[in-house]
């Protein structure tokens, strides 16, 4: 007999969590949704550039097949291909649904959705809404959820933090423990299924382009409770961010898509303001190195190129870690209409008008391709992902699903610009539909489980909190986080080597030891932010270990993971068919034999244990190396 | 160049306790904003008297003025802390929580009332379901788009509400932001199917007639959302609706 009235919990109210909530509510189930703050303030609001879907409305004969190929190749083949195939196929339908939800897409003269060009692709495939696309997508989902809230189908727990899952005697997820961020009371909640959609982990690097909700702590918590975490070494560095003390603010890839050019003064000693440097004294290194794509090469390629110019050739602006991102040659009205949001951000935070002077930027941690391992079911007939299926987006813990940036399913070794709003929305929707199937198949409801599994887990969380409140050391949690960030930015960076990674791993052990001497400076039982922060910092250190260990183990260059020692160089000036290139291709294939595998981290008392898992490559076998020359 | 940043912060431990002022001095750094200053206090929570105190509680998420979380009163003006550069404002910097919403702790307030208002005005587009029906929504002219996009950027930050003389804890007035949103949903090609219902929601007590047209809201909005234009258009729509209600029924 099926469970009468299943209880479902969604943790996270960004695009992933809201989509899951909507689909679960539409399947007729009630949902409790947990978020650190009002869901409308989630990090998804930060996304500027847009969301990919092949609409082919620009006369370029764009195709879904090409979107699939770009995604797979962009990710250096390191993701299971059937789910990618289905995601790209369903992207246009998802966009139409968003359109019906009321997204204020930017329009052409005839009132249809406009498209723009994004990095790593040759066709216009990115749907956008001014320069605030993520905000617009998030808001319409927020509105749909509000509709279900008003109808009594959704209950929001805003200003609640997820601390752990509750497992039954078979190891299945049957609820959560969360803490009310105002009263500081913990509470156990029963649930028949839980969806985790808690976003990215940029804060593990201290400063990143991410919002403060992107600590990865929630993912780290379920990892420590047994969920597998994959591909931790693949961290995307966005090439164009404004360096800052508190945050590195993203200048969207749309800036390059709309004609932005990256350059440095040829002469490092040149002290003139960028605008005054004549054309022939500028070095447009991306255009020179990658003539086919120029400034719109994928992010990892652009980030490394900038790194090389600044760190290896010491040719950054004034010898610093800075290069120009220049839009000042474009028409001001055009820029305001198409990129208004980011123009404003630069103006606000740098105090200079980017329509008049070139912006100063440097790469910053931006996105985590890795995340929680999630299952999927293959549809043999189509070669894609079978839907709906209870397996899709289920983590290695039964009953626990993951969606959005905290899962590691779609982007392999590198994510294409504008593909993550897509994967966050799509995966949320898929996870929601999976949950509906999963709970139908359950025989026993969480309601009938013994109370002690809930009280025990609550007790465990309470004692962690008590321990921190009582701790009388001299370590400040905010400073510890600062030091963690510094360690990760230097040790697990754009360019990696094993010696530095070993040092980073040792450094993380030291941080853990320092954590035992923490002092909170706040003993209040009301909105105690240091307590919450301290708990996040510990979990970020754990996640840092996963990232560093995964990076240490992978001896190759792939996508965003770059160890020059193991680089296979494309022979210069040689292309497909040339014997030198074919020799390179053979080496590249041999390397794939060894490394084209998913990194799987599992938690043990002595740190992350790494193993590798086969990848399903039935859609596009890896015959063509990535080549953006 | 000053070598310290001086701050005066209005603090309150919980909704039932008394508020008090506390001063801080932190080392100067260029390009500090109010959030990065509050972070510096978290890392070294010592007040100007040299006493160790609890770090100041505040809310922030995006740190690029798009989530609305970090809204507070800075030197008397309601605005986002993350996008307020220390170099551009007078010292000592005076920080206070917004005054029109229930206080949580220190600089953090509860703006739930704004979200409740969005429920009341039916702030969504009605769908058969969030699945593909294989057609797009109707087209939107670039001119309509401009008006809609202006309003769809509202981040429910509450600056306009704080600035509005008609909106306060004991008033019934729904406030400028939800009114702007009402017009937005009514101007969507399918959202307008429920225009009448939305208009009725804002025609009664606490509705649009409570707006005294003081124009404070539009001046306070960090996104330059043309609130008073939207409210004026909405005013015309409610007038027409009123006549319809009288004559057509
Ligand atoms: C500056 C910037 C610009 C970007 N631009 C683009 C773009 O143009 N195109 C694109 O495709 N992608 C872009 N991205 C990436 C994209 O925005 C994110 O990957 C995506 O929004 C993630 O959505 P999400 O639903 O997974 O998580 P989020 O939106 O991060 O939401 C996470 C949710 O989880 C909740 N949460 C977290 N931890 C807990 C906890 N412990 N307890 C309770 N709740 C918790 C939070 O409250 C929040 O509601 C950009 C990213 C950045 C940083
Ligand atoms: S016009 Fe004045 S009274 Fe009306 S909403 Fe704006 S501030 Fe309030
Ligand atoms: S209208 Fe402007 S001031 Fe008012 S809540 Fe929205 S963004 Fe804030
Ligand atoms: S932190 Fe989001 S608006 Fe300031």
XYZ file of N, CA and C and ligand atoms in Angstrom, chain B residues 164-166 173 176 211-217 228 231, ligand 2:
50
model
N 8.145 55.796 2.419
C 6.756 56.228 2.217
C 6.119 56.683 3.533
N 5.607 57.915 3.585
C 5.014 58.404 4.835
C 3.709 57.675 5.195
N 3.086 57.062 4.212
C 1.804 56.392 4.461
C 1.993 54.955 4.976
N -1.803 50.478 4.875
C -1.393 50.710 3.480
C -0.470 49.607 2.975
N 4.136 51.044 -1.756
C 4.435 51.267 -3.171
C 4.919 50.033 -3.947
N -2.380 56.053 -0.920
C -1.160 56.709 -1.395
C -1.406 58.203 -1.442
N -0.581 58.966 -0.739
C -0.751 60.413 -0.698
C 0.028 61.120 -1.791
N 0.587 60.342 -2.712
C 1.333 60.889 -3.839
C 2.513 61.753 -3.392
N 3.174 61.347 -2.322
C 4.303 62.130 -1.795
C 5.576 61.955 -2.620
N 5.604 60.950 -3.478
C 6.746 60.719 -4.387
C 8.040 60.308 -3.687
N 8.001 60.096 -2.382
C 9.228 59.676 -1.685
C 9.723 58.338 -2.197
N 8.773 57.459 -2.512
C 9.122 56.086 -2.862
C 10.046 56.059 -4.068
N 5.963 55.740 -9.187
C 4.817 56.643 -9.195
C 4.098 56.619 -10.543
N 1.993 53.603 -10.265
C 0.874 53.833 -9.347
C -0.185 54.725 -10.029
S 3.765 58.272 -3.781
Fe 4.170 58.722 -1.646
S 2.437 57.942 -0.504
Fe 2.397 57.045 -2.526
S 3.470 55.177 -2.259
Fe 4.993 56.669 -2.951
S 5.848 57.491 -1.073
Fe 3.996 56.407 -0.488
